[in-house]
mmCIF file of C-alpha atoms and ligand atoms in Angstrom:
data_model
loop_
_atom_site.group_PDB
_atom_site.id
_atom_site.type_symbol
_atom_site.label_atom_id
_atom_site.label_comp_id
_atom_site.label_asym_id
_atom_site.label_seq_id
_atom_site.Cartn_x
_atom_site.Cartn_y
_atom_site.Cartn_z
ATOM 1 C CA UNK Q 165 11.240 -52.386 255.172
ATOM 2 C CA UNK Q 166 9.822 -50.046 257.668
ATOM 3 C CA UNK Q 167 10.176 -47.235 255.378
ATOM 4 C CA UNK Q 168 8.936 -49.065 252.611
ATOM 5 C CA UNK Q 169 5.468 -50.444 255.081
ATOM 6 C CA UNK Q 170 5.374 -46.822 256.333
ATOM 7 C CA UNK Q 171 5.340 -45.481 253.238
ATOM 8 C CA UNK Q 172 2.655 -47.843 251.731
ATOM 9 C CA UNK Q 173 0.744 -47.629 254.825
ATOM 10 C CA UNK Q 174 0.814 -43.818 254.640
ATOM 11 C CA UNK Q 175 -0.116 -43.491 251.128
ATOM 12 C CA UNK Q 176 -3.154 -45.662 251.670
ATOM 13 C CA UNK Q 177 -4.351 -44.261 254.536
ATOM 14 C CA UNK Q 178 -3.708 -40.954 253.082
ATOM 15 C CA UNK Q 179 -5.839 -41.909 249.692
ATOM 16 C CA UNK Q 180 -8.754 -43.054 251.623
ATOM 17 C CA UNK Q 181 -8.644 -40.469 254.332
ATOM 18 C CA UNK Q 182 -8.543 -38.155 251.482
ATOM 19 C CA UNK Q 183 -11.110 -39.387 249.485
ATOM 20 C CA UNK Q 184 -13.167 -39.360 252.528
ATOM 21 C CA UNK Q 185 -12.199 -35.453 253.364
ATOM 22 C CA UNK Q 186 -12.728 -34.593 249.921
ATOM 23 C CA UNK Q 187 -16.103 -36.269 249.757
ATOM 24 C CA UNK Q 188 -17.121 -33.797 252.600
ATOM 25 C CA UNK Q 189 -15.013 -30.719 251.522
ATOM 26 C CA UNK Q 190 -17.053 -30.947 247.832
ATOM 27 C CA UNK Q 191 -20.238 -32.437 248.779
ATOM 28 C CA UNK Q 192 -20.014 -35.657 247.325
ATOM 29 C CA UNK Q 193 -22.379 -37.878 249.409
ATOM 30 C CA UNK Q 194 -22.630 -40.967 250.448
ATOM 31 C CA UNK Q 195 -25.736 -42.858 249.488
ATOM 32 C CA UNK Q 196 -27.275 -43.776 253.136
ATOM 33 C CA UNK Q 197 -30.779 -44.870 253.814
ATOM 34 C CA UNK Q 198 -31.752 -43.086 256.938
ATOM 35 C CA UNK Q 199 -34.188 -40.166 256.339
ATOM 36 C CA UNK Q 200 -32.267 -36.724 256.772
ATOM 37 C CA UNK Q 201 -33.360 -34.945 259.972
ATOM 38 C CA UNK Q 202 -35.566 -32.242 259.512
ATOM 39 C CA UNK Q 203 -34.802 -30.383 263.023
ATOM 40 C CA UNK Q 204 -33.731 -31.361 266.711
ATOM 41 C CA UNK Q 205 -35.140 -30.264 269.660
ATOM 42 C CA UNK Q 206 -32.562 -29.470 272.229
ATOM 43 C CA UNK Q 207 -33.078 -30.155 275.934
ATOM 44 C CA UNK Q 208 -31.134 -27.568 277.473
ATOM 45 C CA UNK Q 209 -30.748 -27.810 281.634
ATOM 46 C CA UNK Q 210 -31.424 -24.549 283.484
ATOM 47 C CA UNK Q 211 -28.038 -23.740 286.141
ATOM 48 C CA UNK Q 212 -30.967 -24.342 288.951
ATOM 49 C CA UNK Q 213 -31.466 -27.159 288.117
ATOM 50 C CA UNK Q 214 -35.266 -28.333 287.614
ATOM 51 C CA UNK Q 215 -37.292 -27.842 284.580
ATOM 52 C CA UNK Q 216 -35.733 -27.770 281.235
ATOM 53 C CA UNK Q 217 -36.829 -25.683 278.428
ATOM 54 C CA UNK Q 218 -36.917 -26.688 275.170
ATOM 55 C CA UNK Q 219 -34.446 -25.492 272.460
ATOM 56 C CA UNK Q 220 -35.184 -25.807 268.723
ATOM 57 C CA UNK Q 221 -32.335 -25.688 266.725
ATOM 58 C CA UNK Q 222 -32.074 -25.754 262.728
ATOM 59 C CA UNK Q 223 -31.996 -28.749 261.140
ATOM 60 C CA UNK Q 224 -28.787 -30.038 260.098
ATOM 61 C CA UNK Q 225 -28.332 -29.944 256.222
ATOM 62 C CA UNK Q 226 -28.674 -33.540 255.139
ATOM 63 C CA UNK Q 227 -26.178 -33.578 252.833
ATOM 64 C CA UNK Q 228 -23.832 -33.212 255.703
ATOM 65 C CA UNK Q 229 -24.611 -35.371 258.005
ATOM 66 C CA UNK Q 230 -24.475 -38.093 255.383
ATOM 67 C CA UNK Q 231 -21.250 -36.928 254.341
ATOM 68 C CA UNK Q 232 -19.949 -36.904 258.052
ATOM 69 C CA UNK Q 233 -21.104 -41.021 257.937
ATOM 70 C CA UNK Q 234 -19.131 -41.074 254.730
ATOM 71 C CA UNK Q 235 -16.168 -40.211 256.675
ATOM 72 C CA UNK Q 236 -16.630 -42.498 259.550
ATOM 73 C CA UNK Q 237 -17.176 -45.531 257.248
ATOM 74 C CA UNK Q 238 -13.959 -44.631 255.503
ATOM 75 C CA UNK Q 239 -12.180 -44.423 258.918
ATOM 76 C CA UNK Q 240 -13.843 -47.984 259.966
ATOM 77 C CA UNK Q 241 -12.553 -49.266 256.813
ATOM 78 C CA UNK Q 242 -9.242 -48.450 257.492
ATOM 79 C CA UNK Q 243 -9.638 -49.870 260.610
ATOM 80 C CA UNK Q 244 -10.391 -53.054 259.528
ATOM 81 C CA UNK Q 245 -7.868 -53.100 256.622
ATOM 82 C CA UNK Q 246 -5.150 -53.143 259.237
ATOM 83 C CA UNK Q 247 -7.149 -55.378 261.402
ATOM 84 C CA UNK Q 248 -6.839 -57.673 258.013
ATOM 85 C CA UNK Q 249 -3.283 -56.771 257.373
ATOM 86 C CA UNK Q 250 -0.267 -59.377 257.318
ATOM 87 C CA UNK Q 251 2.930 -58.265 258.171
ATOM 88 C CA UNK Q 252 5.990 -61.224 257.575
ATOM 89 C CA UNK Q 253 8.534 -59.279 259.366
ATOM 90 C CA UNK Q 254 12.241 -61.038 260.313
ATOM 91 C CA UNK Q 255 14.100 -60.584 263.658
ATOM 92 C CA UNK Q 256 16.211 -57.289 263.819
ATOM 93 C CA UNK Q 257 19.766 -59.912 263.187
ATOM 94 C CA UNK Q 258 18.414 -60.632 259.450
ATOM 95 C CA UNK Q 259 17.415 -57.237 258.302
ATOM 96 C CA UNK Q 260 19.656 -56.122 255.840
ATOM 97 C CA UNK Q 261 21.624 -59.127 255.622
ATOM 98 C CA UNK Q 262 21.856 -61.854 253.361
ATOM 99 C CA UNK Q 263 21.188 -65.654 254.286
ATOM 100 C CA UNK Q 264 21.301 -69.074 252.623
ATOM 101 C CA UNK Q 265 20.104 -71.516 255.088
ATOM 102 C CA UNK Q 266 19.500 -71.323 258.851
ATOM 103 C CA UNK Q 267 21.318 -74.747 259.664
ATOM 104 C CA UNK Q 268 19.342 -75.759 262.578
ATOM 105 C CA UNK Q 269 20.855 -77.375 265.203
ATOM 106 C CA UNK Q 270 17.538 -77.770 267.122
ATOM 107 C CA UNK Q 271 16.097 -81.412 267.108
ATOM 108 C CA UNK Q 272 13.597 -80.729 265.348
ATOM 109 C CA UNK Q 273 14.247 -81.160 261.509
ATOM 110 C CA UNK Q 274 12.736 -78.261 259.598
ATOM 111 C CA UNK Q 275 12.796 -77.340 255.655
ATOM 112 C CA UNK Q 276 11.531 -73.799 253.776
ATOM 113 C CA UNK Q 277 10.178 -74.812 250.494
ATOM 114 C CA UNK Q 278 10.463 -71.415 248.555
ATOM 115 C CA UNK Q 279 8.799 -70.980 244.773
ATOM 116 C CA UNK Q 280 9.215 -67.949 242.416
ATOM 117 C CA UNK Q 281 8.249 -65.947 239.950
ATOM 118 C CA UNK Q 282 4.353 -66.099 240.393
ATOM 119 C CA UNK Q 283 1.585 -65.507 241.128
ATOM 120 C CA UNK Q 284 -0.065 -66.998 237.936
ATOM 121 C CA UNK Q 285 -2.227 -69.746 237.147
ATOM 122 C CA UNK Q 286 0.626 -72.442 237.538
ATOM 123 C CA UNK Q 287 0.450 -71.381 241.074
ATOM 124 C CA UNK Q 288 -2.759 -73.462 241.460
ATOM 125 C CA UNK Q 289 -1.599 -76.947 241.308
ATOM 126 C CA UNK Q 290 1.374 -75.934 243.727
ATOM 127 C CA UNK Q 291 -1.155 -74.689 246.099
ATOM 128 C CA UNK Q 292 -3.220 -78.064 245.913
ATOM 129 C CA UNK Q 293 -0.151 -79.864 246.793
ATOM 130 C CA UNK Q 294 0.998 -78.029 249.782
ATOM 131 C CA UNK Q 295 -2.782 -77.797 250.721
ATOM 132 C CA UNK Q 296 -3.144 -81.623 250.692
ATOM 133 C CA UNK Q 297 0.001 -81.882 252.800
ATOM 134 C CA UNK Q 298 -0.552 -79.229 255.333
ATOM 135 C CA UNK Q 299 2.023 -77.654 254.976
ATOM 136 C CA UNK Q 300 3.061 -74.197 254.560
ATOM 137 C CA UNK Q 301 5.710 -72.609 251.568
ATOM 138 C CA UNK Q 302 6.978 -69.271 250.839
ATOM 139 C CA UNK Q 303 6.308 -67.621 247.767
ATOM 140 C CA UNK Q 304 8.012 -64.509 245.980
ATOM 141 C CA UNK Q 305 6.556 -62.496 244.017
ATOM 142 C CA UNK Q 306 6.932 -60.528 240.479
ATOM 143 C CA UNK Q 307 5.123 -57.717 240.582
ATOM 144 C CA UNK Q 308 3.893 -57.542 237.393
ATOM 145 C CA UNK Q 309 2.023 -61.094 237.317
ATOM 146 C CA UNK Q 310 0.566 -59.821 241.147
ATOM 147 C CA UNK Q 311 -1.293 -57.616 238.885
ATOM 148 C CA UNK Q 312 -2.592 -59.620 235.964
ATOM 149 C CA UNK Q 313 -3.943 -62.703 239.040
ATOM 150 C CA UNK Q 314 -4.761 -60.876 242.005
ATOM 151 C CA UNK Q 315 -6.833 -63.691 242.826
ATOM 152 C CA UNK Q 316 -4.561 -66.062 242.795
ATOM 153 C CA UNK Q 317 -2.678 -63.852 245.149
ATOM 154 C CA UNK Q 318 -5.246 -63.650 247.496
ATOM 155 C CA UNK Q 319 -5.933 -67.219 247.450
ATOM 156 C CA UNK Q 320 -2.086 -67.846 248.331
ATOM 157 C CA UNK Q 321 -1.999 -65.594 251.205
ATOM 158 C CA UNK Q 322 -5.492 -67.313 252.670
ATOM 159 C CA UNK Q 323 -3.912 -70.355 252.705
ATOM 160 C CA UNK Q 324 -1.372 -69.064 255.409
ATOM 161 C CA UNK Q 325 1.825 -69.123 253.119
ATOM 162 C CA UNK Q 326 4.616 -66.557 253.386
ATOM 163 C CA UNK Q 327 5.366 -63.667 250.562
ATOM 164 C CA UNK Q 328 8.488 -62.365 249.802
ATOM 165 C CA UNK Q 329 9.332 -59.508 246.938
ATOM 166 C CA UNK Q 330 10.951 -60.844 243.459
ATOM 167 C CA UNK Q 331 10.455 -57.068 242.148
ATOM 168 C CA UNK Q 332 8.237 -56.132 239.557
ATOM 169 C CA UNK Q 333 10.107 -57.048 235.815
ATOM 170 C CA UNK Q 334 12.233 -59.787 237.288
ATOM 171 C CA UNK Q 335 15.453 -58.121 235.202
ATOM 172 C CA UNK Q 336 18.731 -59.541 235.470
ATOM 173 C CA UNK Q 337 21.279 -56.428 234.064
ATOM 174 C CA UNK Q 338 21.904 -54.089 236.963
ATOM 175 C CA UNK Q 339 20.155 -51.433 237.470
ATOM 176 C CA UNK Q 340 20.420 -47.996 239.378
ATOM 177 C CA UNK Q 341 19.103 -47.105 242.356
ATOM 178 C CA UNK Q 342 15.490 -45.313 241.243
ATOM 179 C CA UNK Q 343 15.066 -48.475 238.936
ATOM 180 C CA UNK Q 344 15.658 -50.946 242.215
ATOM 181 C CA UNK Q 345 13.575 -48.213 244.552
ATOM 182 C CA UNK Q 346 10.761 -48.561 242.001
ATOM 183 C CA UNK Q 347 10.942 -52.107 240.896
ATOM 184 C CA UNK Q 348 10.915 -53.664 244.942
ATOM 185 C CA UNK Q 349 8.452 -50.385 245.825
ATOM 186 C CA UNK Q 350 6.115 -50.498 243.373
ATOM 187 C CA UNK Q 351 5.355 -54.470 243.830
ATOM 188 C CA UNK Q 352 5.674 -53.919 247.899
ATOM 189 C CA UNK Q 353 2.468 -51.751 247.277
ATOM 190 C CA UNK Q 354 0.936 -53.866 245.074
ATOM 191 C CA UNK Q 355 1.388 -56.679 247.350
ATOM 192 C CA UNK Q 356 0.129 -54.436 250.326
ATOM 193 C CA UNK Q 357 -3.048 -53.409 248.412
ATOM 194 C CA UNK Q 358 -4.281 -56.489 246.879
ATOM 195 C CA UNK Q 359 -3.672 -58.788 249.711
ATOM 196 C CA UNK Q 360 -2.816 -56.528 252.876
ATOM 197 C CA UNK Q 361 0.630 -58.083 252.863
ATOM 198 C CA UNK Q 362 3.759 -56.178 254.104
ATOM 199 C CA UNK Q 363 6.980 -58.628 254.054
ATOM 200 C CA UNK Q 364 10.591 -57.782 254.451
ATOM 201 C CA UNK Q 365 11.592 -60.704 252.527
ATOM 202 C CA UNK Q 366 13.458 -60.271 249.150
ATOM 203 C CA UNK Q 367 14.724 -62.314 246.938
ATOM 204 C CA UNK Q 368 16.932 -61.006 243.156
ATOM 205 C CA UNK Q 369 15.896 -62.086 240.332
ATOM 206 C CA UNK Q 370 18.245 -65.017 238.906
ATOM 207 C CA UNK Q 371 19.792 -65.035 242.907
ATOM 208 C CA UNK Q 372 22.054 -62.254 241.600
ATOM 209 C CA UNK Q 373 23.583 -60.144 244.242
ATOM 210 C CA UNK Q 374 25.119 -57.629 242.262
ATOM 211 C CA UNK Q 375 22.644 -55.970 240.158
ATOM 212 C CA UNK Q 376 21.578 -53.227 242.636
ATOM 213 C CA UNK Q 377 18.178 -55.039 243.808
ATOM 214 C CA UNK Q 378 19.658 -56.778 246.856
ATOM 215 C CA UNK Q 379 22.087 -53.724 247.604
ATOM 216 C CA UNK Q 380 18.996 -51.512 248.177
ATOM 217 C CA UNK Q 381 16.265 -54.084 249.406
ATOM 218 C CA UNK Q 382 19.705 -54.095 252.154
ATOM 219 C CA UNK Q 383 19.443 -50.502 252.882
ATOM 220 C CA UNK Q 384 15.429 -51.353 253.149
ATOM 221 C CA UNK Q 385 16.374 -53.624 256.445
ATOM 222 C CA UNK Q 386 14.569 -56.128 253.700
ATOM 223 C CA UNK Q 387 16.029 -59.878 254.691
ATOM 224 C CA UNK Q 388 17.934 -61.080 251.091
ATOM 225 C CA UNK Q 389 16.808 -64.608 250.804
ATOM 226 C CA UNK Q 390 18.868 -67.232 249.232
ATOM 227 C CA UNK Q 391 18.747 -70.682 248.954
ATOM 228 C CA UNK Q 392 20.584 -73.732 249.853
ATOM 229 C CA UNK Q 393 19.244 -75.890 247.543
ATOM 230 C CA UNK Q 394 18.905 -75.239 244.102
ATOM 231 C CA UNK Q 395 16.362 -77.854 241.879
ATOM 232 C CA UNK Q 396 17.615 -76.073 238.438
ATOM 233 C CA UNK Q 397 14.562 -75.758 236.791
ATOM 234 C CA UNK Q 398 16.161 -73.717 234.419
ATOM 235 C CA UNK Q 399 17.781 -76.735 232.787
ATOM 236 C CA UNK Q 400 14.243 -79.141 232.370
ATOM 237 C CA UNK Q 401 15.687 -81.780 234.976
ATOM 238 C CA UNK Q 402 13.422 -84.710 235.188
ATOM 239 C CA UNK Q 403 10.666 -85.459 238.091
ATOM 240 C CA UNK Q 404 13.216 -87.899 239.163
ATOM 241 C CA UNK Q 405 15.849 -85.342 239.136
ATOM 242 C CA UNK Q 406 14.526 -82.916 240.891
ATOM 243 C CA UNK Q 407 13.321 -85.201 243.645
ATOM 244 C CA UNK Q 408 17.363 -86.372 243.945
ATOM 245 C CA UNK Q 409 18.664 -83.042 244.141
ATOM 246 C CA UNK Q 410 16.448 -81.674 246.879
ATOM 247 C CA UNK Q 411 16.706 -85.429 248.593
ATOM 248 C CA UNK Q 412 20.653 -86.000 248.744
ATOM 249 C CA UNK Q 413 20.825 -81.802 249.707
ATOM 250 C CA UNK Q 414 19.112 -81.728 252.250
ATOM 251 C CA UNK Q 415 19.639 -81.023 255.993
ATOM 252 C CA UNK Q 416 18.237 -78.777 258.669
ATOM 253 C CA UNK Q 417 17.629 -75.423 258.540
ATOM 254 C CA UNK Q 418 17.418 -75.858 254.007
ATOM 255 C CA UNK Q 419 15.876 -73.604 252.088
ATOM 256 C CA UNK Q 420 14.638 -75.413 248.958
ATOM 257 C CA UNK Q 421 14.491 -73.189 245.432
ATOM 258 C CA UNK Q 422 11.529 -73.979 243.087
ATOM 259 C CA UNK Q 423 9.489 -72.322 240.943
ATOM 260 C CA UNK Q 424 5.656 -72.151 240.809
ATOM 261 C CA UNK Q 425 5.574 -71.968 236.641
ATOM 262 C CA UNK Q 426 7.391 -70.028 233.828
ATOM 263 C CA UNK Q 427 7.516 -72.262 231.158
ATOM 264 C CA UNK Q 428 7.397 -76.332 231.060
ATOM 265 C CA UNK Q 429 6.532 -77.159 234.906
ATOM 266 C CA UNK Q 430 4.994 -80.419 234.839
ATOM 267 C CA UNK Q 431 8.150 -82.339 236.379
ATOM 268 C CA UNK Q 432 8.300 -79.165 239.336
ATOM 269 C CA UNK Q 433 4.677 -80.646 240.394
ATOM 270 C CA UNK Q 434 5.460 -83.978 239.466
ATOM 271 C CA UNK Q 435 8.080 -83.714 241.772
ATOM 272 C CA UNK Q 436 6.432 -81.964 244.871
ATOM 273 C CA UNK Q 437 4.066 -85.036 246.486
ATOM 274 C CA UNK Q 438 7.212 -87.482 246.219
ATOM 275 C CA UNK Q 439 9.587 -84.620 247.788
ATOM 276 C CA UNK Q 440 7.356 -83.749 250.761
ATOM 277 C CA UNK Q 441 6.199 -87.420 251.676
ATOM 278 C CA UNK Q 442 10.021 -88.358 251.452
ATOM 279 C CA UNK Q 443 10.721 -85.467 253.775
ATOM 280 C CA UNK Q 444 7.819 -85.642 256.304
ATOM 281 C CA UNK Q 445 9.309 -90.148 256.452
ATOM 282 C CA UNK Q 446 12.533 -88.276 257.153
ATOM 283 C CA UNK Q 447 11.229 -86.488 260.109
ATOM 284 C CA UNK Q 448 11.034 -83.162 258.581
ATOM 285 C CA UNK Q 449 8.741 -80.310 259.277
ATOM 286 C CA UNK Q 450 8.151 -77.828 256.982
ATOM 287 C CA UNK Q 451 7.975 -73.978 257.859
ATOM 288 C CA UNK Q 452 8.014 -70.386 255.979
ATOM 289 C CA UNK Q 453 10.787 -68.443 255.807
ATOM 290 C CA UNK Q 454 9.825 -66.066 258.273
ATOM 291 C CA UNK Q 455 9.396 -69.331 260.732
ATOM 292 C CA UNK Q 456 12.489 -70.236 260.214
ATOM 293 C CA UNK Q 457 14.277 -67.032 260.461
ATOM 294 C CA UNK Q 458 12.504 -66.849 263.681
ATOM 295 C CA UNK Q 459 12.989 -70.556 265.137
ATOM 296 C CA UNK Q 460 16.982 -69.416 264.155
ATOM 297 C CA UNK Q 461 16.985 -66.055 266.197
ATOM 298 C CA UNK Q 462 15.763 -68.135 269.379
ATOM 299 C CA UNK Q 463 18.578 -70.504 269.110
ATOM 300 C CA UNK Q 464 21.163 -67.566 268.628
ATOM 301 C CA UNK Q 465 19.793 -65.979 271.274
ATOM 302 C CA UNK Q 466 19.728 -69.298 273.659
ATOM 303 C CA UNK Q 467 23.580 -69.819 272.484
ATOM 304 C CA UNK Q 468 24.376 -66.196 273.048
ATOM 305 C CA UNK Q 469 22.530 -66.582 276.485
ATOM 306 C CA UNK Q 470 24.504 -69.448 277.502
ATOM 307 C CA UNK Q 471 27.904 -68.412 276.583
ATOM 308 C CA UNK Q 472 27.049 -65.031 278.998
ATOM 309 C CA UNK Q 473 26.141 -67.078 281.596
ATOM 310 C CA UNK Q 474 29.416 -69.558 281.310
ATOM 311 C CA UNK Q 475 31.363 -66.079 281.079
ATOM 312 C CA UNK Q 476 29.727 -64.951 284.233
ATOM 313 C CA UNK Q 477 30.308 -67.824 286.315
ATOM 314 C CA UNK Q 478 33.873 -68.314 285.047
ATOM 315 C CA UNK Q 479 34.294 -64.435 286.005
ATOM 316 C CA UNK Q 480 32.714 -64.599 289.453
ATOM 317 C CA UNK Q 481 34.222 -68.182 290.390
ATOM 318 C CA UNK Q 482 36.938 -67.179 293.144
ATOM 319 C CA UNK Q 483 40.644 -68.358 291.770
ATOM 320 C CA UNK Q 484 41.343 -71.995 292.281
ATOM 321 C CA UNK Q 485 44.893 -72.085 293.614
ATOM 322 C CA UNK Q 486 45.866 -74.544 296.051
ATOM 323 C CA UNK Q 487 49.355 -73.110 296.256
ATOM 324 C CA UNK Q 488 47.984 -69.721 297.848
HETATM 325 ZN ZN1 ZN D 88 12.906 -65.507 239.743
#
């Protein structure tokens, strides 16, 4: 993914650095509403020190200096786009590996609600939902409906949820590498530009593994997300269904599969309020993907820790032998 977010990154810095070079290579100004300068007067200090004389030099051409304040603004804006940029990066022991669920053992009972194929206007009532609850989802992405309700995108993202890449045509049939390069590249931009998003989260379209997507979001360092839970949409299961397959699934360290539309959805959101209050009376909290990929490291890393240490002290503990 660090190609992929240098690359973006790059090629918009590059277009508005550009623009803003060009502007002052051609002369293109920048509408600003300070008078131009019509000549500066210079102090110049004498070596001796003491009185000053007074240079006049010629005035500087206005067009210029507005086009120099062209150029600044376009590096403050860049400024501030990464100052406004999101990146939902995963520990360095996920990227370019594949994961289901992060079975928890903490004590602390956690859940990843995940939804595809959006952003469109089903997303809405999902959002209400999780907005009412407090709680925070993961959402991936098709490219191409990022780019018919970029508002909707931008709404999901400023209500703190996580985004993950579902490529741009959602295609099932395997595909070669340009087509996956282009199809998880073009939406990573797309996400990037109309939100400020960078993620390294991925996810195939229809889960499958072997159609060339997942193979190069791998080579990416791009996390492949799965799912442990699976509510079959697909198949039009009932509210009540879809409420007793997440429900009897469930355990630590899940990560729930839903979808936020595409076609008949009404028993999805029918569904939602009944599966989170359920939940939360379990004891569950509910995190992002990226949370939980993080909460996950920690505890390998605290096991890993721990199983040093025992090897250490087992090493350095002088021989028991009473026979000796
Ligand atoms: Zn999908």
């Amino acid at each position: 993914m660090a190609e992929i977010q240098s690359l973006v990154w790059q090629h918009k810095g590059f277009v508005t650095l550009g623009a803003a070079l060009s502007s002052f290579v051609l002369g293109v100004t920048v509408p600003v509403h300070s008078p131009p300068p019509q000549g500066v007067k210079l102090q110049v200090p004498r070596l001796t020190g003491g009185a000053e004389e007074i240079a006049e030099v010629p005035a500087v051409k206005p067009g210029v200096e507005q086009r120099v304040k062209g150029f600044t603004l376009a590096v403050a804006t860049i400024e501030k786009e990464k100052a406004n940029s999101v990146t939902f990066s995963v520990p360095a022991r996920f990227q370019g590996q594949i994961f289901y669920d992060l079975t928890s053992t903490a004590k602390e009972k956690v859940v990843a609600l995940t939804f595809d194929d959006g952003p469109w206007p089903d997303t809405l009532p999902v959002l209400d939902i999780l907005k009412r609850n407090n709680i925070k989802a993961t959402f991936f992405w098709v490219g191409r409906h990022l780019q018919k309700y970029p508002d909707i995108a931008r709404k999901v993202v400023a209500e703190g949820h996580a985004i993950g890449n579902h490529t741009w045509n959602h295609r099932y049939e395997p595909v070669d590498e340009p087509t996956a390069a282009k199809e998880i590249g073009s939406t990573a931009a797309l996400i990037y530009k109309i939100t400020g998003v960078s993620t390294s989260l991925f996810r195939p379209p229809g889960g499958y593994l072997d159609s060339g997507f997942a193979a190069w979001a791998q080579k990416q360092k791009m996390a492949v997300a799965m799912w442990s839970t699976d509510t079959q949409e697909s198949s039009y299961p009932s509210s009540e269904q879809i409420v007793r397959t997440v429900l009897d699934d469930i355990q630590s360290g899940g990560v729930v599969l839903m979808h936020d539309g595409g076609g008949e959805h009404s028993a999805t959101v029918r569904a939602l309020p009944q599966i989170i209050a359920e939940l939360k009376k379990r004891g569950y909290k509910f995190v992002t993907l990226p949370e939980l990929l993080q909460m996950k490291d920690k505890q390998l890393q605290v096991a890993a820790a721990a199983k040093s240490a025992n090897r250490a002290g087992g090493q350095t503990k002088p021989p028991v032998n009473p026979e000796q």
